[in-house]
Coordinates of C-alpha atoms in Angstrom, one line a residue:
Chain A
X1 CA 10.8 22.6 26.1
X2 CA 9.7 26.0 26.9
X3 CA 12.8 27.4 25.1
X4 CA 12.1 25.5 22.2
X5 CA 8.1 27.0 21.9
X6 CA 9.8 30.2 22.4
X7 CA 11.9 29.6 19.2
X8 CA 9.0 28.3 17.0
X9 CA 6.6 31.7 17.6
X10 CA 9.9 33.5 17.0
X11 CA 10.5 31.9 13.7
X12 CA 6.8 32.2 12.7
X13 CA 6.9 35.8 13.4
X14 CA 10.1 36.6 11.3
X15 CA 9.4 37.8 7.9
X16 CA 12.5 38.8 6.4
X17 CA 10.9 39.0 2.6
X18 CA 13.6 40.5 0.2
X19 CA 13.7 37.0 -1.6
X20 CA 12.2 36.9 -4.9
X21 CA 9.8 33.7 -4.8
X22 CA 9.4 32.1 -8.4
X23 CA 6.6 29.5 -7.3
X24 CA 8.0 26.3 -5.1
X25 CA 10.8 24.6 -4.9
X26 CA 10.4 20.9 -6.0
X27 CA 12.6 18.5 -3.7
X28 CA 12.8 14.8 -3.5
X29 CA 13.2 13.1 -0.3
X30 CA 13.1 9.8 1.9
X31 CA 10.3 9.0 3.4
X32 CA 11.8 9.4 7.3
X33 CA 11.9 13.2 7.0
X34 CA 8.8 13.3 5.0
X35 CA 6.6 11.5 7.2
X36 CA 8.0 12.5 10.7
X37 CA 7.4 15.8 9.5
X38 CA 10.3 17.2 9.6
X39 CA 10.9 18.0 6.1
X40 CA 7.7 20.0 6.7
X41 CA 8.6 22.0 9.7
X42 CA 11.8 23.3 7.9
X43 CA 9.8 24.1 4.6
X44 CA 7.4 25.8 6.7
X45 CA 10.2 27.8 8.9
X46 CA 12.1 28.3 6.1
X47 CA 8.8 30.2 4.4
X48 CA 8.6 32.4 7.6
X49 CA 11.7 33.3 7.0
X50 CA 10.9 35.0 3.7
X51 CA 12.3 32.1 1.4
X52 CA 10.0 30.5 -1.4
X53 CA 7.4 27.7 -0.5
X54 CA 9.3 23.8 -0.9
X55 CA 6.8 21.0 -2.2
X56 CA 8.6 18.1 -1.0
X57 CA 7.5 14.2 -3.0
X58 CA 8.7 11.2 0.0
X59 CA 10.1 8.6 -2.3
X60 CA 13.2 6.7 -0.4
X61 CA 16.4 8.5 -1.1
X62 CA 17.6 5.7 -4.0
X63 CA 14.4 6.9 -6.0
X64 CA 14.9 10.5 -4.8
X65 CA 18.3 10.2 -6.9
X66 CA 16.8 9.1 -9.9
X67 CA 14.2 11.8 -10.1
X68 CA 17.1 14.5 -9.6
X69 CA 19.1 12.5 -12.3
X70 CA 16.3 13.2 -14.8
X71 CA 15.6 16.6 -13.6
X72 CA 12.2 16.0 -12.1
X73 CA 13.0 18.2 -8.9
X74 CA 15.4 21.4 -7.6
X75 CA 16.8 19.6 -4.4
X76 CA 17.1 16.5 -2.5
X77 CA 16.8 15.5 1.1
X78 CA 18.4 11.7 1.0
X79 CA 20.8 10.1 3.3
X80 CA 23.0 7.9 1.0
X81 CA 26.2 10.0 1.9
X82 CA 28.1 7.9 -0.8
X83 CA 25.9 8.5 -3.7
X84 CA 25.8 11.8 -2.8
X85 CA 29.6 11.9 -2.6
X86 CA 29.4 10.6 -6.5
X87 CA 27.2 13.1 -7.4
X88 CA 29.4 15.6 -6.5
X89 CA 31.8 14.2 -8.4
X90 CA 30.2 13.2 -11.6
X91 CA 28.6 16.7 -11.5
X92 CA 24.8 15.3 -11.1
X93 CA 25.2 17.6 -8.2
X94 CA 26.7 21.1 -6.7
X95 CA 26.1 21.3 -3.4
X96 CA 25.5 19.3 -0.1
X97 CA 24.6 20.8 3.3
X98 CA 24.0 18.1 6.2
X99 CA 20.8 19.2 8.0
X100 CA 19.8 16.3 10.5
X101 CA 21.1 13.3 12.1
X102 CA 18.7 10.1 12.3
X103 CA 19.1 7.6 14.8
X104 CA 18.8 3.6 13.9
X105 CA 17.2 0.9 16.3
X106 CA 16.5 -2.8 15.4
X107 CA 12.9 -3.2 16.4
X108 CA 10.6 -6.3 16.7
X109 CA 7.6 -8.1 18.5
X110 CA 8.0 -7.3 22.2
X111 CA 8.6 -11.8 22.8
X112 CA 11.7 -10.7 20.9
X113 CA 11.7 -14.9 20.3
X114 CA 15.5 -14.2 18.4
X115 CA 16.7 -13.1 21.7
X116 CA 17.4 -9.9 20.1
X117 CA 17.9 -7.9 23.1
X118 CA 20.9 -6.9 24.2
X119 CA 23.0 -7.6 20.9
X120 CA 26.0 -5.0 20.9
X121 CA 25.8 -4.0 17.3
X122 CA 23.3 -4.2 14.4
X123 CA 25.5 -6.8 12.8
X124 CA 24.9 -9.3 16.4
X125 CA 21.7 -8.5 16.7
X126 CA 21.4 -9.7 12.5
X127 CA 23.3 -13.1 13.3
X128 CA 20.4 -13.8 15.9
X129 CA 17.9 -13.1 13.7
X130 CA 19.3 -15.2 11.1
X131 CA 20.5 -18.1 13.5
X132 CA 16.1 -18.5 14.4
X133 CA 15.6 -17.7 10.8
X134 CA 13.2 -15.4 12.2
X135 CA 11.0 -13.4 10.3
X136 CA 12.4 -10.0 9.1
X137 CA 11.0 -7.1 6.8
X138 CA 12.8 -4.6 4.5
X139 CA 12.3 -1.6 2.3
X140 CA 13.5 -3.7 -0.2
X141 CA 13.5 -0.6 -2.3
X142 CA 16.8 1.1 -2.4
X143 CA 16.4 3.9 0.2
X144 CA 18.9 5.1 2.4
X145 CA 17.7 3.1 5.0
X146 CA 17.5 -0.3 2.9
X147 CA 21.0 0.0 1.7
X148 CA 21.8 0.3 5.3
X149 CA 19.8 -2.5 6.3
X150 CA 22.1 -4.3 3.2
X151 CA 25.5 -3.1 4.8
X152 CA 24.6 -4.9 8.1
X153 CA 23.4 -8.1 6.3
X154 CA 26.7 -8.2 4.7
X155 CA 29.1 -7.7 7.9
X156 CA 26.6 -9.8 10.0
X157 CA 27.6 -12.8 7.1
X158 CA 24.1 -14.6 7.7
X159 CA 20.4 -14.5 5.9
X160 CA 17.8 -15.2 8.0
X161 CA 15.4 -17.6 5.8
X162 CA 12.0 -15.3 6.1
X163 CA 12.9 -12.3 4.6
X164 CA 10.6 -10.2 3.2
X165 CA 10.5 -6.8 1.0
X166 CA 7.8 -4.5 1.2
X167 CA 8.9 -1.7 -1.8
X168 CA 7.0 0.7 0.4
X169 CA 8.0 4.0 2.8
X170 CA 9.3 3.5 6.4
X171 CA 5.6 4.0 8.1
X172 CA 4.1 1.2 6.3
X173 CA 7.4 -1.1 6.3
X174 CA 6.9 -0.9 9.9
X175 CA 3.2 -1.6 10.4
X176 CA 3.6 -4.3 8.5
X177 CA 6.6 -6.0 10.6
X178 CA 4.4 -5.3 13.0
X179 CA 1.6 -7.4 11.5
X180 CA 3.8 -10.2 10.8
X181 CA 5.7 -10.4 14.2
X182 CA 8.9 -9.7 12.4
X183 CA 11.7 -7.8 12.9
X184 CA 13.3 -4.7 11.1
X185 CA 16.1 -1.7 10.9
X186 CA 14.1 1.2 11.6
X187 CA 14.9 4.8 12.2
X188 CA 13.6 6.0 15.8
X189 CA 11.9 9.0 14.5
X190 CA 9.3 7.1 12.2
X191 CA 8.8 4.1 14.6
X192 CA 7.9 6.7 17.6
X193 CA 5.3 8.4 15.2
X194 CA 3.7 5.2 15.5
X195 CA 3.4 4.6 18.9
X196 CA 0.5 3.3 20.1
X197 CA -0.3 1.4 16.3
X198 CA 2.3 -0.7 16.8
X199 CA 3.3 -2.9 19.3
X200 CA 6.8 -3.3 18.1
X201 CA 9.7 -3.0 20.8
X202 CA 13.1 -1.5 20.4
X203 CA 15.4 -4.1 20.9
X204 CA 19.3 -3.4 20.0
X205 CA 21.4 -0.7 19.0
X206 CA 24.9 -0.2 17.6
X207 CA 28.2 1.9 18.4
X208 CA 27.2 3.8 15.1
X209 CA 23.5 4.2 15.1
X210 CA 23.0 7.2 13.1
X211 CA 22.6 8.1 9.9
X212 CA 22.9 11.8 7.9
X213 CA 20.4 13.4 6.0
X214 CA 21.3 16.2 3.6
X215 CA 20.0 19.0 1.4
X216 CA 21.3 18.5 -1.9
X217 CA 21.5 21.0 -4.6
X218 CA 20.7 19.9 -8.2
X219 CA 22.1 22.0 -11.3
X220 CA 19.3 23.5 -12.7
X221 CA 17.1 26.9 -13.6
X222 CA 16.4 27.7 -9.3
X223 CA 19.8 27.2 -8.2
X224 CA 20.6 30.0 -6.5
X225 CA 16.8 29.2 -5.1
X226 CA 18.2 26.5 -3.8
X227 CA 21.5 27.7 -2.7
X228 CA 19.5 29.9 -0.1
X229 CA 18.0 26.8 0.8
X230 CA 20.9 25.1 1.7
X231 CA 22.2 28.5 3.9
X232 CA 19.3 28.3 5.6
X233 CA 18.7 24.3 6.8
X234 CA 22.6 24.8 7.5
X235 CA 22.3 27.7 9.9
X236 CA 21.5 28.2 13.5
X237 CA 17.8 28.4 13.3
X238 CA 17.4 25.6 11.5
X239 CA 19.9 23.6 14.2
X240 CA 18.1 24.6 16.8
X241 CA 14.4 23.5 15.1
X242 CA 16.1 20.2 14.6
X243 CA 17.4 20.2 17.5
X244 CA 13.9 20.7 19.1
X245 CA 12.1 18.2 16.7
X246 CA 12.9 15.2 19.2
X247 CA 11.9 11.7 18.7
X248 CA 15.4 10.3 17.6
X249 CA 16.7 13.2 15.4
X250 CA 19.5 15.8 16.2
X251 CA 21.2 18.3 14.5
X252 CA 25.0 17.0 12.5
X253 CA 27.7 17.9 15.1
X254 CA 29.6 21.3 14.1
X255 CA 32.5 21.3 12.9
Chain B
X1 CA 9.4 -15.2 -14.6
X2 CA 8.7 -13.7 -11.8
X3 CA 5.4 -11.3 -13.5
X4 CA 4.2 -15.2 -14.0
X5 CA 4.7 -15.9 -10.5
X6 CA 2.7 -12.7 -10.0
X7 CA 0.2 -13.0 -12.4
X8 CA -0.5 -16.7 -11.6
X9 CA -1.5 -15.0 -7.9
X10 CA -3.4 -12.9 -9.6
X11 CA -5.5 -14.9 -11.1
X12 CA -5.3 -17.6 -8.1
X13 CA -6.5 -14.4 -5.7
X14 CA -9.4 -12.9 -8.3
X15 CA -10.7 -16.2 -9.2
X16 CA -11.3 -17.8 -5.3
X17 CA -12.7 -14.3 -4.5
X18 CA -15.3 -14.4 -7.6
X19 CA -16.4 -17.9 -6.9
X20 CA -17.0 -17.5 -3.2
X21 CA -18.8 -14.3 -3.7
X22 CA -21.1 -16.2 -6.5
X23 CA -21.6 -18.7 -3.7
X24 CA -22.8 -16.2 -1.4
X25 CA -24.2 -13.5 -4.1
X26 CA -26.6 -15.6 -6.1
X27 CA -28.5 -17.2 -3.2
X28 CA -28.3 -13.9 -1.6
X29 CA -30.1 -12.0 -4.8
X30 CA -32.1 -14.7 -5.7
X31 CA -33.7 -14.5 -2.3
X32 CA -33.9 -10.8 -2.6
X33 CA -35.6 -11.1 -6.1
X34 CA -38.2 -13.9 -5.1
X35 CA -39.0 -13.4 -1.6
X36 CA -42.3 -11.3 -0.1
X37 CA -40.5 -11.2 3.2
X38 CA -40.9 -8.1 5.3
X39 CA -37.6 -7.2 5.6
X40 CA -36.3 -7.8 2.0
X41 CA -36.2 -4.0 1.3
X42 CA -34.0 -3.1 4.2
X43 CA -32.0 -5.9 2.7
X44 CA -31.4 -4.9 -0.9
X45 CA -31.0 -1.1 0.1
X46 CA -27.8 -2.5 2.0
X47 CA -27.0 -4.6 -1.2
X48 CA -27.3 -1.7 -3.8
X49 CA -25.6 0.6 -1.5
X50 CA -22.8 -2.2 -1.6
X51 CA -22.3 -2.2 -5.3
X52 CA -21.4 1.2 -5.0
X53 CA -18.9 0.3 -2.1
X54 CA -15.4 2.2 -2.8
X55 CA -13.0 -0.9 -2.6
X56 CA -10.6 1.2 -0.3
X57 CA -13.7 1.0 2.2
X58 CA -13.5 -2.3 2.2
X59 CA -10.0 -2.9 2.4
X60 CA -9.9 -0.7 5.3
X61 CA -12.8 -2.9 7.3
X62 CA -10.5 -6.3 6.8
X63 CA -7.7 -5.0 7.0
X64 CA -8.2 -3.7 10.2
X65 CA -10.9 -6.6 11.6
X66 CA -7.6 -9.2 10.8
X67 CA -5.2 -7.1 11.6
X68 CA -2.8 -8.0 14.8
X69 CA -4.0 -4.5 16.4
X70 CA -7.2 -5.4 15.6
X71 CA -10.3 -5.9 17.6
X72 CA -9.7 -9.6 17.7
X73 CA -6.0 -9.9 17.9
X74 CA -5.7 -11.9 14.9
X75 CA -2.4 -11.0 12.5
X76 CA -4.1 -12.1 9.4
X77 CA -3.2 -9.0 7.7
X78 CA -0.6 -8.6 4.9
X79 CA -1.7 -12.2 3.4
X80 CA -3.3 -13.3 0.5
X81 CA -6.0 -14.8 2.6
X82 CA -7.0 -11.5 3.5
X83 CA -6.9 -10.0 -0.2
X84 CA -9.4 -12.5 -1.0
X85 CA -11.6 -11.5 1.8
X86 CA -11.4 -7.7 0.9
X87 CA -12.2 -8.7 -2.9
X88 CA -15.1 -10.9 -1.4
X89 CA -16.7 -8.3 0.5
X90 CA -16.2 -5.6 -3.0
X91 CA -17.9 -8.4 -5.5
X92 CA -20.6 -10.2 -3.3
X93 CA -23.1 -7.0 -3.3
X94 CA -22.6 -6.7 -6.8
X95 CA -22.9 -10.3 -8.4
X96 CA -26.2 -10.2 -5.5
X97 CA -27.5 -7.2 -6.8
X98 CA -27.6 -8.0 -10.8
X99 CA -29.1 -11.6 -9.8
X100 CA -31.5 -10.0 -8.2
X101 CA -32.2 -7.1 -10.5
X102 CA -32.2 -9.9 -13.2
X103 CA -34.6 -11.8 -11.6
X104 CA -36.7 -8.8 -10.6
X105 CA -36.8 -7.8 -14.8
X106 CA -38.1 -11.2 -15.8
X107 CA -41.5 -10.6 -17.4
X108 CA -44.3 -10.9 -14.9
X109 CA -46.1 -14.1 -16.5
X110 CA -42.7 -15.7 -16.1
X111 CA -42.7 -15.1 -11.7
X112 CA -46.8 -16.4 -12.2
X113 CA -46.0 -19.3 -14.2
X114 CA -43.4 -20.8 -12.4
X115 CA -45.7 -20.1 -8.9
X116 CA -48.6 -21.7 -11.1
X117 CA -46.9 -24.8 -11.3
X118 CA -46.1 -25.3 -7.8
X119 CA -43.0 -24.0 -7.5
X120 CA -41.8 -21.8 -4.1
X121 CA -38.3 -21.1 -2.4
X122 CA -35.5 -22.9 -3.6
X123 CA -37.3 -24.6 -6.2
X124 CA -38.5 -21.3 -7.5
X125 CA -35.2 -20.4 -7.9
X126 CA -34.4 -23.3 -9.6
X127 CA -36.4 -22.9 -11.8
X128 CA -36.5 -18.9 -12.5
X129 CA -32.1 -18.8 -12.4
X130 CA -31.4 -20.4 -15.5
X131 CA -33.8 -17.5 -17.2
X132 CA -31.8 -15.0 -16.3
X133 CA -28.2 -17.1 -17.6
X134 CA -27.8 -13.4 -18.9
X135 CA -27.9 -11.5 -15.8
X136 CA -25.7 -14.1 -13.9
X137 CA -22.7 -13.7 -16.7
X138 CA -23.5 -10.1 -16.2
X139 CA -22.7 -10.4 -12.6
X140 CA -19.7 -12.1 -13.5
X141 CA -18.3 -9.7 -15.5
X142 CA -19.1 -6.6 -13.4
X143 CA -17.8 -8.4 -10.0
X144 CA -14.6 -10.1 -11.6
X145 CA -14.0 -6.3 -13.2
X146 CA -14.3 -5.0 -10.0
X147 CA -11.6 -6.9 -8.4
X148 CA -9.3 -7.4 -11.0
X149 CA -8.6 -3.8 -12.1
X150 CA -8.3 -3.2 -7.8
X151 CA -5.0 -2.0 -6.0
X152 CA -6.3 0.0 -3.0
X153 CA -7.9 -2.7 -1.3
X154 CA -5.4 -5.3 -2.4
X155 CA -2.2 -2.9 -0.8
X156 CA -4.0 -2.6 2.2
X157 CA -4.8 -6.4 2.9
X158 CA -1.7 -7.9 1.2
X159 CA 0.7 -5.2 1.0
X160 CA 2.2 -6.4 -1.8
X161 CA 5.0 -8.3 0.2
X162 CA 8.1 -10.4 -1.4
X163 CA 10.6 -12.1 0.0
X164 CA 11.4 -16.1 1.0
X165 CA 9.2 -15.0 3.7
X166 CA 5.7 -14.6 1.9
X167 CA 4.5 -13.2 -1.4
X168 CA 1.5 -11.2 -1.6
X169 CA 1.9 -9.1 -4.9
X170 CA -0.5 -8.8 -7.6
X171 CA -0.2 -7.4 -11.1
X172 CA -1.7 -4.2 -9.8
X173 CA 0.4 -3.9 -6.8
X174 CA 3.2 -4.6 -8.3
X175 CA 2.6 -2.0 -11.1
X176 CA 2.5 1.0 -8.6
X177 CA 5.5 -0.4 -6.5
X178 CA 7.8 -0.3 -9.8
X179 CA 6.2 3.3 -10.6
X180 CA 7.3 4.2 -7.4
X181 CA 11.1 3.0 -8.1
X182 CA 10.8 4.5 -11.3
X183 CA 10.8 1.6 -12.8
X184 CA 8.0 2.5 -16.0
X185 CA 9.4 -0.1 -18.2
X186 CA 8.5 -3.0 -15.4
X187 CA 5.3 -1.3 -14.7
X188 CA 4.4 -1.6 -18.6
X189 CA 5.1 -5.4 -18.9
X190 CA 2.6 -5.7 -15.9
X191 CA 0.3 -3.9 -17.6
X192 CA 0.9 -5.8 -20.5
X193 CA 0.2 -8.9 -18.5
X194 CA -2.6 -7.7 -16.6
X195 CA -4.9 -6.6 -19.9
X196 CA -4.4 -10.2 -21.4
X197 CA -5.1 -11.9 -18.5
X198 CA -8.4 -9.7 -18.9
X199 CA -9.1 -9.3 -22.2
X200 CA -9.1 -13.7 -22.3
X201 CA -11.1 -13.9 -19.3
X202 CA -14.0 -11.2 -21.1
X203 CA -13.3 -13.1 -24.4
X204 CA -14.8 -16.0 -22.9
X205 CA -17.0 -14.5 -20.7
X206 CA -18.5 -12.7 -23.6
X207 CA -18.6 -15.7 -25.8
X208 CA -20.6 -17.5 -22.6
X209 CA -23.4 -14.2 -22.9
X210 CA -24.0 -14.3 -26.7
X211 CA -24.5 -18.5 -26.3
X212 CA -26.8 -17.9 -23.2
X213 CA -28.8 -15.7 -25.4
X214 CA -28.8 -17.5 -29.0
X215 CA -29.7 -20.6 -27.3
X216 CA -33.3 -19.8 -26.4
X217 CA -35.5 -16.9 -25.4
X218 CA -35.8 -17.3 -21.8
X219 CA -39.7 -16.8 -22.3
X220 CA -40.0 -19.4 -24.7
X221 CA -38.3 -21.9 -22.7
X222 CA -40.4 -21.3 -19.7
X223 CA -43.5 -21.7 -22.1
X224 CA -41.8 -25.0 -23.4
X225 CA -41.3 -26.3 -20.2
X226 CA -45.0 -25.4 -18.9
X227 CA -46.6 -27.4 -21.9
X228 CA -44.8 -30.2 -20.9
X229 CA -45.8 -30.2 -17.1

């Protein structure tokens, strides 16, 4: 802990300069590293460290796609690995540096009255949920974590009969589960930012619980901007802030 | 289909909200208007101040007196129930406060007439209401606008949920959940929907005001109905 206050003064009292700052970078990004704050610590590190400021709108990372599609923003910071991997492809985008690691839990009301508790895997812990048809909420809006929540539907093979889509960010999907008693696929980092609002419990988790977030480099006039960017939320310092943000988010494994 | 679905709630929400705050508003301003009660004041300060209530306010308060985590415990929140009690709570100072402001602009020989001929509380009332038809479609207009046009409130107490599990979306909800997918074309045939639901409803509530008035000077009527007595 005491390491890691260490490393924050010393990145607030780095001022490289040298990089020619053209006004903000615009980046799109889901809502997780948005409202944890994360996306805000690296913006703010990342200005310490000489670079331009980074202005970044939390949409999910499905509507963070669209706005880079139509040019809207410099960057994104989405975890859909594979539509990232297609915008590589198609040339929608040039570059893509993994930055953080998000961990998954299947949280719901603390009576847990699907028996929820102890399921090995998302996709068991889905089949109980279904089996009660007990009540569930969703994204429902095509963020990285909704498609996820989609994939386990799928391999879990059941629906539970009282599902329900919100269209809204991960802070508000899960204050309302919590109003309705429901259940959900959450990420750790936003559900421990509301501790103490919400009286939802983690219940299960799976062999593969975590989920990539990367910076993604758009074509476009600040590309090089951007380029720098991508160096930087790739490199040690910014490992080790991630490393240090806690609550459910790590840095990617080297290699 | 499903923008009927949603504008049907609309309507469904809006509409139990407007007549439950006329059933609390106009008793509630008509008081305020007639009484001599110490008291009264205090009263209408609070009521005026509520016209001028931001709606978010007011979304906040039931959302979070219903609200699981509440002081009660109750998990009312994210329901239409609660909508309408937000929209209540936004339209019931306002339709109180033009009844009363209506009844307190009705000429003074009207108030000393109707007293004159014996009439006090809720026959005075009775009696003085129907003069101010004008005021009370007024009241309607500027509390169903209120409500209607909403989303701050509405996202708060409903949160514009859909799903087998419950559906709590209005047009205006709905309209800033497809601007936030990017969805503009959606969020137009919305907003489509939403100004013809209330352009009709002012059609006819406009129609209601320009009968109330070209069917008899309120003075005269009084007047009428004193040489009879």
């Amino acid at each position: 802990m005491l390491a890691c206050v260490a490393l924050l003064l010393a990145l607030g009292m780095v001022a490289c300069g040298g990089v020619a700052s053209e006004g903000p970078l615009r980046a799109a990004g889901g809502t997780i590293v948005v409202d944890t704050g994360l996306a805000d610590a690296l913006a703010e590190a990342y200005v310490d460290a000489g670079g331009p400021p980074l202005e970044v709108r939390a949409v999910g990372s499905g509507e963070a796609v669209a706005l880079g599609v139509a040019g809207e923003v410099d960057l994104l910071l989405v975890h859909i690995p594979e539509r990232v991997d297609e915008l590589l492809a198609s040339g929608d985008a040039v570059e893509a540096e993994p930055f953080a690691r998000i961990r998954y839990v299947v949280a719901g009301p603390p009576d847990d009255p699907a028996g929820v508790a102890g399921a090995g895997s998302f996709a068991e812990a889905f089949r109980r949920i279904a089996r009660e048809d007990a009540p569930f909420v969703s994204r429902g809006d095509r963020s990285g974590t909704h498609l996820r929540e989609l994939a386990v539907w799928d391999a879990s093979g059941e629906r539970t009969g009282d599902y329900v889509e919100t269209g809204q960010g991960q802070a508000e999907t899960i204050r309302i589960a919590d109003e309705r008693g429901a259940y959900l696929l959450t990420d750790v980092a936003t559900l421990l930012m509301l501790e103490g609002a919400v009286g939802l419990d983690t219940l299960a988790s799976d062999p593969e619980p975590w989920t990539i977030y990367e910076a993604v480099a758009l074509p476009g006039p600040r590309l090089d901007d951007v380029r720098r960017l991508l160096r930087f939320v790739g490199g040690e310092e910014a490992r080790e802030l991630v490393a240090c943000f806690g609550g459910g988010v790590r840095p990617v494994p080297e290699g | 289909m499903e923008v009927l679905g949603i504008a049907a709630r609309t309507l469904r929400v809006t509409g139990t909200a407007i007549v439950v705050a006329f059933a609390v508003g106009v008793p509630l301003g008509a008081w305020l208007g007639l009484s001599r009660r110490r008291g009264r004041l205090a009263v209408a300060t609070v009521v005026n101040a509520g016209m001028g209530l931001p709606p978010v306010v007011a979304g906040l308060l039931v959302a979070y007196l219903v609200a699981r985590s509440g002081p009660f415990g109750l998990g009312w929140g994210c329901s239409v129930g609660a909508m309408v009690g937000a929209q209540v709570l936004i339209a019931t100072p306002i339709v109180a406060g033009l009844v009363m402001a209506s009844l307190l602009g009705l000429p003074r020989e009207t108030h000393l007439q109707a007293r004159a001929l014996g009439a006090r509380g809720w026959r005075l009332a009775a009696v003085l209401l129907p003069e101010c038809r004008v005021g009370l479609l007024a009241a309607a207009v500027a509390g169903y606008g209120a409500i209607v046009s909403e989303v701050g409130a509405a996202l708060m107490t409903g949160c514009n949920l859909h799903g087998t599990g419950a559906d709590t979306r209005l047009l205006t909800t709905a309209m800033v959940e497809a601007v936030r997918r990017g969805a503009f074309g959606e969020a137009a045939a919305l907003a489509g929907v939403l100004l013809g639901v209330v352009v009709a409803i002012y059609a006819v509530l406009t129609w209601g005001q320009h009968r109330a008035v070209g069917g008899a000077r309120p003075e005269l009527a009084l007047s009428g109905r004193g040489r009879d007595g």
